[in-house]
C-alpha cells in the first residue's frame, strides 16, 4: 500500500506536476505497474508454500474436502489482493488529493497543463463527472486486478512443487508477455497497462477490458481444472 504514495512524494521534485489530480496519476504510473504481479505473488504464494511444504493442508482437507480447500484459498487470495491493491490506490488518492495540497510538499505548475486531466489518459474521462468518480472507479478497477492476479498466482502455485517456480511462474510469465506485446506494438493489451492504465493515452477502453476478461478466463480455467482433477494438485502430492 505504501508504494504509490511514497513514490509520489519521493519522485515528484524531479517532475513537473500540474495539479493534485496529476500527482495522483503520477503516483500510480511508474513503479507500481512494473512490480504489480510480483507483489501479487508475494502477497499469498508464501501461504501456499508453507502449507504444501509442511503438509499443513492435510488436516484442512480432512475437514473441508479438497474442493473446499481450493475454494477457500481462491477466496482468501482474491480478498487479500483486492484489499491490498485497492487500498494502495485509496491511500495514494487521499495523500495526493487531500493531504499534500495544503502542505507545500509538492510544487504544482497548473500553467503548464495543456491537456485537461479528463482527457489525459485512459479512464480519466470519468473525471468529467468529478474527480471522486474517477478515484472510486480506479480503486475498484485496481482491486479487481489485484484479486485476479493474486488468486491466479495462488492457484498456479498449487500446481508447481518447486517453490521458486511457484513464486515466479505467474509474474515472470506476465512480464515476458507484456514485453512481447510492447515489442510488437500492442502494449495497450499488456497486463500492467490493464491493471493501471495510467501509461495509455486516452482512447478506447476495450484493450484493458479485453485483457481483464482474458485474465479472469485464465483463472477460471486453472481453478476449474484443479476442482475437476481426480488427484490433488502437484504441489500437494
PDB file of C-alpha atoms in Angstrom:
ATOM      1  CA  UNK A   1       0.000   0.000   0.000  1.00  0.00           C
ATOM      2  CA  UNK A   2       2.900   2.355   0.637  1.00  0.00           C
ATOM      3  CA  UNK A   3       4.478   2.171  -2.836  1.00  0.00           C
ATOM      4  CA  UNK A   4       2.297   4.720  -4.715  1.00  0.00           C
ATOM      5  CA  UNK A   5       2.298   7.470  -2.051  1.00  0.00           C
ATOM      6  CA  UNK A   6       5.983   7.016  -1.192  1.00  0.00           C
ATOM      7  CA  UNK A   7       6.982   7.062  -4.845  1.00  0.00           C
ATOM      8  CA  UNK A   8       4.756  10.070  -5.475  1.00  0.00           C
ATOM      9  CA  UNK A   9       6.414  12.096  -2.708  1.00  0.00           C
ATOM     10  CA  UNK A  10       9.967  10.941  -3.424  1.00  0.00           C
ATOM     11  CA  UNK A  11       9.956  11.433  -7.192  1.00  0.00           C
ATOM     12  CA  UNK A  12       7.699  14.478  -7.503  1.00  0.00           C
ATOM     13  CA  UNK A  13      10.521  17.086  -7.205  1.00  0.00           C
ATOM     14  CA  UNK A  14      12.129  15.668 -10.359  1.00  0.00           C
ATOM     15  CA  UNK A  15       8.985  16.096 -12.477  1.00  0.00           C
ATOM     16  CA  UNK A  16       6.597  18.864 -13.472  1.00  0.00           C
ATOM     17  CA  UNK A  17       3.372  18.173 -11.570  1.00  0.00           C
ATOM     18  CA  UNK A  18       0.456  20.170 -12.914  1.00  0.00           C
ATOM     19  CA  UNK A  19      -2.050  19.783 -10.081  1.00  0.00           C
ATOM     20  CA  UNK A  20      -3.186  17.309  -7.366  1.00  0.00           C
ATOM     21  CA  UNK A  21      -5.004  15.144  -9.940  1.00  0.00           C
ATOM     22  CA  UNK A  22      -1.833  14.892 -11.999  1.00  0.00           C
ATOM     23  CA  UNK A  23       0.124  13.988  -8.866  1.00  0.00           C
ATOM     24  CA  UNK A  24      -2.345  11.206  -8.118  1.00  0.00           C
ATOM     25  CA  UNK A  25      -1.944   9.741 -11.615  1.00  0.00           C
ATOM     26  CA  UNK A  26       1.831  10.205 -11.395  1.00  0.00           C
ATOM     27  CA  UNK A  27       1.937   8.273  -8.106  1.00  0.00           C
ATOM     28  CA  UNK A  28       0.393   5.260  -9.827  1.00  0.00           C
ATOM     29  CA  UNK A  29       2.109   5.390 -13.177  1.00  0.00           C
ATOM     30  CA  UNK A  30       5.721   4.391 -12.701  1.00  0.00           C
ATOM     31  CA  UNK A  31       6.777   1.828 -10.098  1.00  0.00           C
ATOM     32  CA  UNK A  32       3.539   0.023  -9.203  1.00  0.00           C
ATOM     33  CA  UNK A  33       2.642  -1.256 -12.713  1.00  0.00           C
ATOM     34  CA  UNK A  34       6.153  -2.668 -13.110  1.00  0.00           C
ATOM     35  CA  UNK A  35       6.046  -4.730  -9.913  1.00  0.00           C
ATOM     36  CA  UNK A  36       2.279  -5.361  -9.744  1.00  0.00           C
ATOM     37  CA  UNK A  37       2.291  -9.106 -10.476  1.00  0.00           C
ATOM     38  CA  UNK A  38       5.431  -9.733  -8.393  1.00  0.00           C
ATOM     39  CA  UNK A  39       3.809  -8.068  -5.381  1.00  0.00           C
ATOM     40  CA  UNK A  40       0.658 -10.109  -6.024  1.00  0.00           C
ATOM     41  CA  UNK A  41       2.705 -13.310  -5.841  1.00  0.00           C
ATOM     42  CA  UNK A  42       4.384 -12.231  -2.613  1.00  0.00           C
ATOM     43  CA  UNK A  43       1.015 -11.495  -1.011  1.00  0.00           C
ATOM     44  CA  UNK A  44      -0.278 -15.047  -0.925  1.00  0.00           C
ATOM     45  CA  UNK A  45       2.012 -17.618  -2.561  1.00  0.00           C
ATOM     46  CA  UNK A  46       4.114 -17.902   0.668  1.00  0.00           C
ATOM     47  CA  UNK A  47       0.950 -19.148   2.413  1.00  0.00           C
ATOM     48  CA  UNK A  48       0.585 -21.874  -0.223  1.00  0.00           C
ATOM     49  CA  UNK A  49       4.258 -22.791   0.061  1.00  0.00           C
ATOM     50  CA  UNK A  50       4.082 -23.067   3.839  1.00  0.00           C
ATOM     51  CA  UNK A  51       1.087 -25.395   3.733  1.00  0.00           C
ATOM     52  CA  UNK A  52       2.281 -27.599   0.880  1.00  0.00           C
ATOM     53  CA  UNK A  53       5.869 -27.980   2.093  1.00  0.00           C
ATOM     54  CA  UNK A  54       4.866 -28.931   5.629  1.00  0.00           C
ATOM     55  CA  UNK A  55       1.762 -30.944   4.730  1.00  0.00           C
ATOM     56  CA  UNK A  56      -0.293 -28.359   6.573  1.00  0.00           C
ATOM     57  CA  UNK A  57      -3.068 -28.859   4.051  1.00  0.00           C
ATOM     58  CA  UNK A  58      -3.860 -32.412   5.191  1.00  0.00           C
ATOM     59  CA  UNK A  59      -5.948 -31.639   8.326  1.00  0.00           C
ATOM     60  CA  UNK A  60      -7.734 -28.844   6.456  1.00  0.00           C
ATOM     61  CA  UNK A  61      -8.638 -31.140   3.562  1.00  0.00           C
ATOM     62  CA  UNK A  62      -9.763 -33.783   6.051  1.00  0.00           C
ATOM     63  CA  UNK A  63     -12.293 -31.291   7.450  1.00  0.00           C
ATOM     64  CA  UNK A  64     -13.397 -29.428   4.340  1.00  0.00           C
ATOM     65  CA  UNK A  65     -12.569 -31.715   1.440  1.00  0.00           C
ATOM     66  CA  UNK A  66     -10.293 -30.891  -1.480  1.00  0.00           C
ATOM     67  CA  UNK A  67     -12.800 -28.667  -3.248  1.00  0.00           C
ATOM     68  CA  UNK A  68     -13.486 -26.714  -0.084  1.00  0.00           C
ATOM     69  CA  UNK A  69      -9.756 -26.278   0.437  1.00  0.00           C
ATOM     70  CA  UNK A  70      -9.196 -24.987  -3.107  1.00  0.00           C
ATOM     71  CA  UNK A  71     -12.175 -22.642  -2.970  1.00  0.00           C
ATOM     72  CA  UNK A  72     -11.059 -21.263   0.393  1.00  0.00           C
ATOM     73  CA  UNK A  73      -7.633 -20.351  -0.966  1.00  0.00           C
ATOM     74  CA  UNK A  74      -9.224 -18.814  -4.054  1.00  0.00           C
ATOM     75  CA  UNK A  75     -11.487 -16.571  -1.973  1.00  0.00           C
ATOM     76  CA  UNK A  76      -8.797 -15.660   0.541  1.00  0.00           C
ATOM     77  CA  UNK A  77      -6.144 -14.830  -2.048  1.00  0.00           C
ATOM     78  CA  UNK A  78      -8.621 -12.767  -4.066  1.00  0.00           C
ATOM     79  CA  UNK A  79      -9.679 -10.885  -0.930  1.00  0.00           C
ATOM     80  CA  UNK A  80      -6.093 -10.167   0.103  1.00  0.00           C
ATOM     81  CA  UNK A  81      -5.216  -8.935  -3.379  1.00  0.00           C
ATOM     82  CA  UNK A  82      -8.292  -6.737  -3.654  1.00  0.00           C
ATOM     83  CA  UNK A  83      -7.749  -5.103  -0.260  1.00  0.00           C
ATOM     84  CA  UNK A  84      -4.005  -4.587  -0.742  1.00  0.00           C
ATOM     85  CA  UNK A  85      -4.089  -3.103  -4.223  1.00  0.00           C
ATOM     86  CA  UNK A  86      -7.388  -1.266  -3.919  1.00  0.00           C
ATOM     87  CA  UNK A  87      -6.209   0.116  -0.597  1.00  0.00           C
ATOM     88  CA  UNK A  88      -2.975   1.331  -2.196  1.00  0.00           C
ATOM     89  CA  UNK A  89      -4.965   3.399  -4.691  1.00  0.00           C
ATOM     90  CA  UNK A  90      -7.196   4.791  -1.946  1.00  0.00           C
ATOM     91  CA  UNK A  91      -4.191   5.787   0.177  1.00  0.00           C
ATOM     92  CA  UNK A  92      -2.482   7.428  -2.808  1.00  0.00           C
ATOM     93  CA  UNK A  93      -5.664   9.362  -3.614  1.00  0.00           C
ATOM     94  CA  UNK A  94      -6.091  10.555  -0.034  1.00  0.00           C
ATOM     95  CA  UNK A  95      -2.490  11.712   0.138  1.00  0.00           C
ATOM     96  CA  UNK A  96      -2.307  13.320  -3.312  1.00  0.00           C
ATOM     97  CA  UNK A  97      -5.721  14.953  -3.408  1.00  0.00           C
ATOM     98  CA  UNK A  98      -6.485  15.757   0.235  1.00  0.00           C
ATOM     99  CA  UNK A  99      -3.400  15.900   2.440  1.00  0.00           C
ATOM    100  CA  UNK A 100      -0.438  17.099   0.343  1.00  0.00           C
ATOM    101  CA  UNK A 101      -2.027  20.086  -1.462  1.00  0.00           C
ATOM    102  CA  UNK A 102      -2.159  22.032   1.777  1.00  0.00           C
ATOM    103  CA  UNK A 103       1.338  21.164   2.999  1.00  0.00           C
ATOM    104  CA  UNK A 104       3.535  22.693   0.302  1.00  0.00           C
ATOM    105  CA  UNK A 105       5.497  19.445  -0.054  1.00  0.00           C
ATOM    106  CA  UNK A 106       4.636  19.240  -3.753  1.00  0.00           C
ATOM    107  CA  UNK A 107       5.024  22.164  -6.148  1.00  0.00           C
ATOM    108  CA  UNK A 108       2.324  22.428  -8.808  1.00  0.00           C
ATOM    109  CA  UNK A 109       2.611  24.060 -12.220  1.00  0.00           C
ATOM    110  CA  UNK A 110      -1.000  24.450 -13.426  1.00  0.00           C
ATOM    111  CA  UNK A 111       0.061  26.973 -16.061  1.00  0.00           C
ATOM    112  CA  UNK A 112       1.992  24.224 -17.877  1.00  0.00           C
ATOM    113  CA  UNK A 113      -1.008  21.958 -18.324  1.00  0.00           C
ATOM    114  CA  UNK A 114      -2.022  21.681 -21.982  1.00  0.00           C
ATOM    115  CA  UNK A 115      -4.485  18.798 -21.927  1.00  0.00           C
ATOM    116  CA  UNK A 116      -7.247  18.716 -19.265  1.00  0.00           C
ATOM    117  CA  UNK A 117      -6.943  15.886 -16.779  1.00  0.00           C
ATOM    118  CA  UNK A 118     -10.209  14.413 -18.053  1.00  0.00           C
ATOM    119  CA  UNK A 119      -8.521  13.913 -21.450  1.00  0.00           C
ATOM    120  CA  UNK A 120      -5.107  12.858 -20.198  1.00  0.00           C
ATOM    121  CA  UNK A 121      -5.235   9.043 -20.224  1.00  0.00           C
ATOM    122  CA  UNK A 122      -7.470   6.002 -20.352  1.00  0.00           C
ATOM    123  CA  UNK A 123     -10.378   6.201 -17.876  1.00  0.00           C
ATOM    124  CA  UNK A 124      -9.701   9.812 -16.845  1.00  0.00           C
ATOM    125  CA  UNK A 125     -12.731  10.747 -18.960  1.00  0.00           C
ATOM    126  CA  UNK A 126     -14.654   9.704 -15.845  1.00  0.00           C
ATOM    127  CA  UNK A 127     -13.271  12.850 -14.212  1.00  0.00           C
ATOM    128  CA  UNK A 128     -15.864  14.762 -16.281  1.00  0.00           C
ATOM    129  CA  UNK A 129     -18.294  13.574 -13.579  1.00  0.00           C
ATOM    130  CA  UNK A 130     -15.950  14.592 -10.771  1.00  0.00           C
ATOM    131  CA  UNK A 131     -12.522  13.573  -9.549  1.00  0.00           C
ATOM    132  CA  UNK A 132     -14.151  11.437  -6.844  1.00  0.00           C
ATOM    133  CA  UNK A 133     -15.879   9.336  -9.507  1.00  0.00           C
ATOM    134  CA  UNK A 134     -12.573   8.657 -11.258  1.00  0.00           C
ATOM    135  CA  UNK A 135     -10.828   7.819  -7.991  1.00  0.00           C
ATOM    136  CA  UNK A 136     -13.616   5.456  -6.897  1.00  0.00           C
ATOM    137  CA  UNK A 137     -13.504   3.707 -10.260  1.00  0.00           C
ATOM    138  CA  UNK A 138      -9.720   3.295 -10.062  1.00  0.00           C
ATOM    139  CA  UNK A 139      -9.928   1.862  -6.542  1.00  0.00           C
ATOM    140  CA  UNK A 140     -12.448  -0.748  -7.711  1.00  0.00           C
ATOM    141  CA  UNK A 141     -10.672  -1.424 -11.021  1.00  0.00           C
ATOM    142  CA  UNK A 142      -7.260  -1.982  -9.438  1.00  0.00           C
ATOM    143  CA  UNK A 143      -8.823  -4.022  -6.625  1.00  0.00           C
ATOM    144  CA  UNK A 144     -10.346  -6.339  -9.255  1.00  0.00           C
ATOM    145  CA  UNK A 145      -6.962  -6.788 -10.920  1.00  0.00           C
ATOM    146  CA  UNK A 146      -5.310  -7.316  -7.564  1.00  0.00           C
ATOM    147  CA  UNK A 147      -7.828 -10.055  -6.811  1.00  0.00           C
ATOM    148  CA  UNK A 148      -7.404 -11.690 -10.235  1.00  0.00           C
ATOM    149  CA  UNK A 149      -3.617 -11.758 -10.310  1.00  0.00           C
ATOM    150  CA  UNK A 150      -3.123 -12.643  -6.627  1.00  0.00           C
ATOM    151  CA  UNK A 151      -5.560 -15.556  -6.849  1.00  0.00           C
ATOM    152  CA  UNK A 152      -4.039 -16.669 -10.172  1.00  0.00           C
ATOM    153  CA  UNK A 153      -0.600 -16.746  -8.524  1.00  0.00           C
ATOM    154  CA  UNK A 154      -2.021 -18.787  -5.643  1.00  0.00           C
ATOM    155  CA  UNK A 155      -3.857 -21.303  -7.823  1.00  0.00           C
ATOM    156  CA  UNK A 156      -0.883 -21.816 -10.149  1.00  0.00           C
ATOM    157  CA  UNK A 157       1.427 -22.263  -7.141  1.00  0.00           C
ATOM    158  CA  UNK A 158      -0.628 -25.301  -6.100  1.00  0.00           C
ATOM    159  CA  UNK A 159       0.388 -26.982  -9.363  1.00  0.00           C
ATOM    160  CA  UNK A 160       4.130 -26.363  -9.007  1.00  0.00           C
ATOM    161  CA  UNK A 161       6.153 -28.420  -6.490  1.00  0.00           C
ATOM    162  CA  UNK A 162       9.233 -26.216  -6.928  1.00  0.00           C
ATOM    163  CA  UNK A 163       8.952 -23.206  -4.554  1.00  0.00           C
ATOM    164  CA  UNK A 164      10.986 -20.935  -6.827  1.00  0.00           C
ATOM    165  CA  UNK A 165       8.776 -21.677  -9.814  1.00  0.00           C
ATOM    166  CA  UNK A 166       5.652 -21.393  -7.683  1.00  0.00           C
ATOM    167  CA  UNK A 167       6.619 -17.875  -6.666  1.00  0.00           C
ATOM    168  CA  UNK A 168       7.776 -16.603 -10.058  1.00  0.00           C
ATOM    169  CA  UNK A 169       5.738 -18.541 -12.628  1.00  0.00           C
ATOM    170  CA  UNK A 170       2.859 -16.101 -12.983  1.00  0.00           C
ATOM    171  CA  UNK A 171       4.714 -12.780 -12.565  1.00  0.00           C
ATOM    172  CA  UNK A 172       7.553 -13.978 -14.786  1.00  0.00           C
ATOM    173  CA  UNK A 173       5.140 -15.135 -17.483  1.00  0.00           C
ATOM    174  CA  UNK A 174       3.145 -11.903 -17.369  1.00  0.00           C
ATOM    175  CA  UNK A 175       6.341  -9.844 -17.531  1.00  0.00           C
ATOM    176  CA  UNK A 176       7.505 -11.748 -20.627  1.00  0.00           C
ATOM    177  CA  UNK A 177       4.056 -11.429 -22.198  1.00  0.00           C
ATOM    178  CA  UNK A 178       3.981  -7.683 -21.590  1.00  0.00           C
ATOM    179  CA  UNK A 179       7.483  -7.350 -23.061  1.00  0.00           C
ATOM    180  CA  UNK A 180       6.482  -9.196 -26.236  1.00  0.00           C
ATOM    181  CA  UNK A 181       3.310  -7.125 -26.583  1.00  0.00           C
ATOM    182  CA  UNK A 182       5.362  -3.937 -26.250  1.00  0.00           C
ATOM    183  CA  UNK A 183       7.831  -5.131 -28.897  1.00  0.00           C
ATOM    184  CA  UNK A 184       5.060  -5.822 -31.419  1.00  0.00           C
ATOM    185  CA  UNK A 185       3.277  -2.542 -30.723  1.00  0.00           C
ATOM    186  CA  UNK A 186       0.358  -3.945 -28.734  1.00  0.00           C
ATOM    187  CA  UNK A 187       1.304  -2.559 -25.334  1.00  0.00           C
ATOM    188  CA  UNK A 188      -2.276  -1.384 -24.770  1.00  0.00           C
ATOM    189  CA  UNK A 189      -3.154  -5.063 -24.215  1.00  0.00           C
ATOM    190  CA  UNK A 190      -0.361  -5.608 -21.656  1.00  0.00           C
ATOM    191  CA  UNK A 191      -1.440  -6.819 -18.238  1.00  0.00           C
ATOM    192  CA  UNK A 192       0.339  -3.988 -16.413  1.00  0.00           C
ATOM    193  CA  UNK A 193      -1.446  -1.419 -18.575  1.00  0.00           C
ATOM    194  CA  UNK A 194      -4.741  -3.192 -17.962  1.00  0.00           C
ATOM    195  CA  UNK A 195      -4.280  -3.095 -14.195  1.00  0.00           C
ATOM    196  CA  UNK A 196      -3.069   0.511 -14.144  1.00  0.00           C
ATOM    197  CA  UNK A 197      -3.791   2.198 -17.498  1.00  0.00           C
ATOM    198  CA  UNK A 198      -2.050   5.418 -16.486  1.00  0.00           C
ATOM    199  CA  UNK A 199       0.528   4.955 -19.269  1.00  0.00           C
ATOM    200  CA  UNK A 200      -2.086   4.786 -22.027  1.00  0.00           C
ATOM    201  CA  UNK A 201      -3.155   7.844 -23.943  1.00  0.00           C
ATOM    202  CA  UNK A 202      -6.894   8.285 -23.749  1.00  0.00           C
ATOM    203  CA  UNK A 203      -8.648   6.098 -26.263  1.00  0.00           C
ATOM    204  CA  UNK A 204     -10.896   3.083 -26.330  1.00  0.00           C
ATOM    205  CA  UNK A 205     -11.374   1.243 -23.048  1.00  0.00           C
ATOM    206  CA  UNK A 206     -11.608  -2.003 -24.993  1.00  0.00           C
ATOM    207  CA  UNK A 207      -7.934  -3.147 -24.722  1.00  0.00           C
ATOM    208  CA  UNK A 208      -7.742  -3.120 -20.889  1.00  0.00           C
ATOM    209  CA  UNK A 209     -11.212  -4.657 -20.676  1.00  0.00           C
ATOM    210  CA  UNK A 210     -10.228  -7.453 -23.095  1.00  0.00           C
ATOM    211  CA  UNK A 211      -7.083  -8.181 -21.082  1.00  0.00           C
ATOM    212  CA  UNK A 212      -9.076  -8.217 -17.846  1.00  0.00           C
ATOM    213  CA  UNK A 213     -11.586 -10.696 -19.278  1.00  0.00           C
ATOM    214  CA  UNK A 214      -8.742 -12.924 -20.517  1.00  0.00           C
ATOM    215  CA  UNK A 215      -7.114 -12.930 -17.068  1.00  0.00           C
ATOM    216  CA  UNK A 216     -10.450 -13.853 -15.495  1.00  0.00           C
ATOM    217  CA  UNK A 217     -10.922 -16.630 -18.050  1.00  0.00           C
ATOM    218  CA  UNK A 218      -7.442 -17.990 -17.338  1.00  0.00           C
ATOM    219  CA  UNK A 219      -8.146 -18.010 -13.605  1.00  0.00           C
ATOM    220  CA  UNK A 220     -11.457 -19.827 -14.109  1.00  0.00           C
ATOM    221  CA  UNK A 221      -9.751 -22.408 -16.359  1.00  0.00           C
ATOM    222  CA  UNK A 222      -6.912 -23.146 -13.913  1.00  0.00           C
ATOM    223  CA  UNK A 223      -9.202 -23.286 -10.882  1.00  0.00           C
ATOM    224  CA  UNK A 224     -11.742 -25.394 -12.766  1.00  0.00           C
ATOM    225  CA  UNK A 225      -9.059 -27.871 -13.760  1.00  0.00           C
ATOM    226  CA  UNK A 226      -7.950 -28.203 -10.146  1.00  0.00           C
ATOM    227  CA  UNK A 227     -11.538 -28.719  -8.947  1.00  0.00           C
ATOM    228  CA  UNK A 228     -12.248 -31.396 -11.563  1.00  0.00           C
ATOM    229  CA  UNK A 229      -8.971 -33.276 -11.215  1.00  0.00           C
ATOM    230  CA  UNK A 230      -9.273 -36.723  -9.565  1.00  0.00           C
ATOM    231  CA  UNK A 231      -5.961 -36.171  -7.712  1.00  0.00           C
ATOM    232  CA  UNK A 232      -4.656 -33.244  -5.632  1.00  0.00           C
ATOM    233  CA  UNK A 233      -2.572 -30.543  -7.395  1.00  0.00           C
ATOM    234  CA  UNK A 234       1.079 -31.417  -7.929  1.00  0.00           C
ATOM    235  CA  UNK A 235       2.409 -29.325  -5.018  1.00  0.00           C
ATOM    236  CA  UNK A 236       0.238 -31.310  -2.589  1.00  0.00           C
ATOM    237  CA  UNK A 237       1.378 -34.790  -3.602  1.00  0.00           C
TER     238      UNK A 237
END
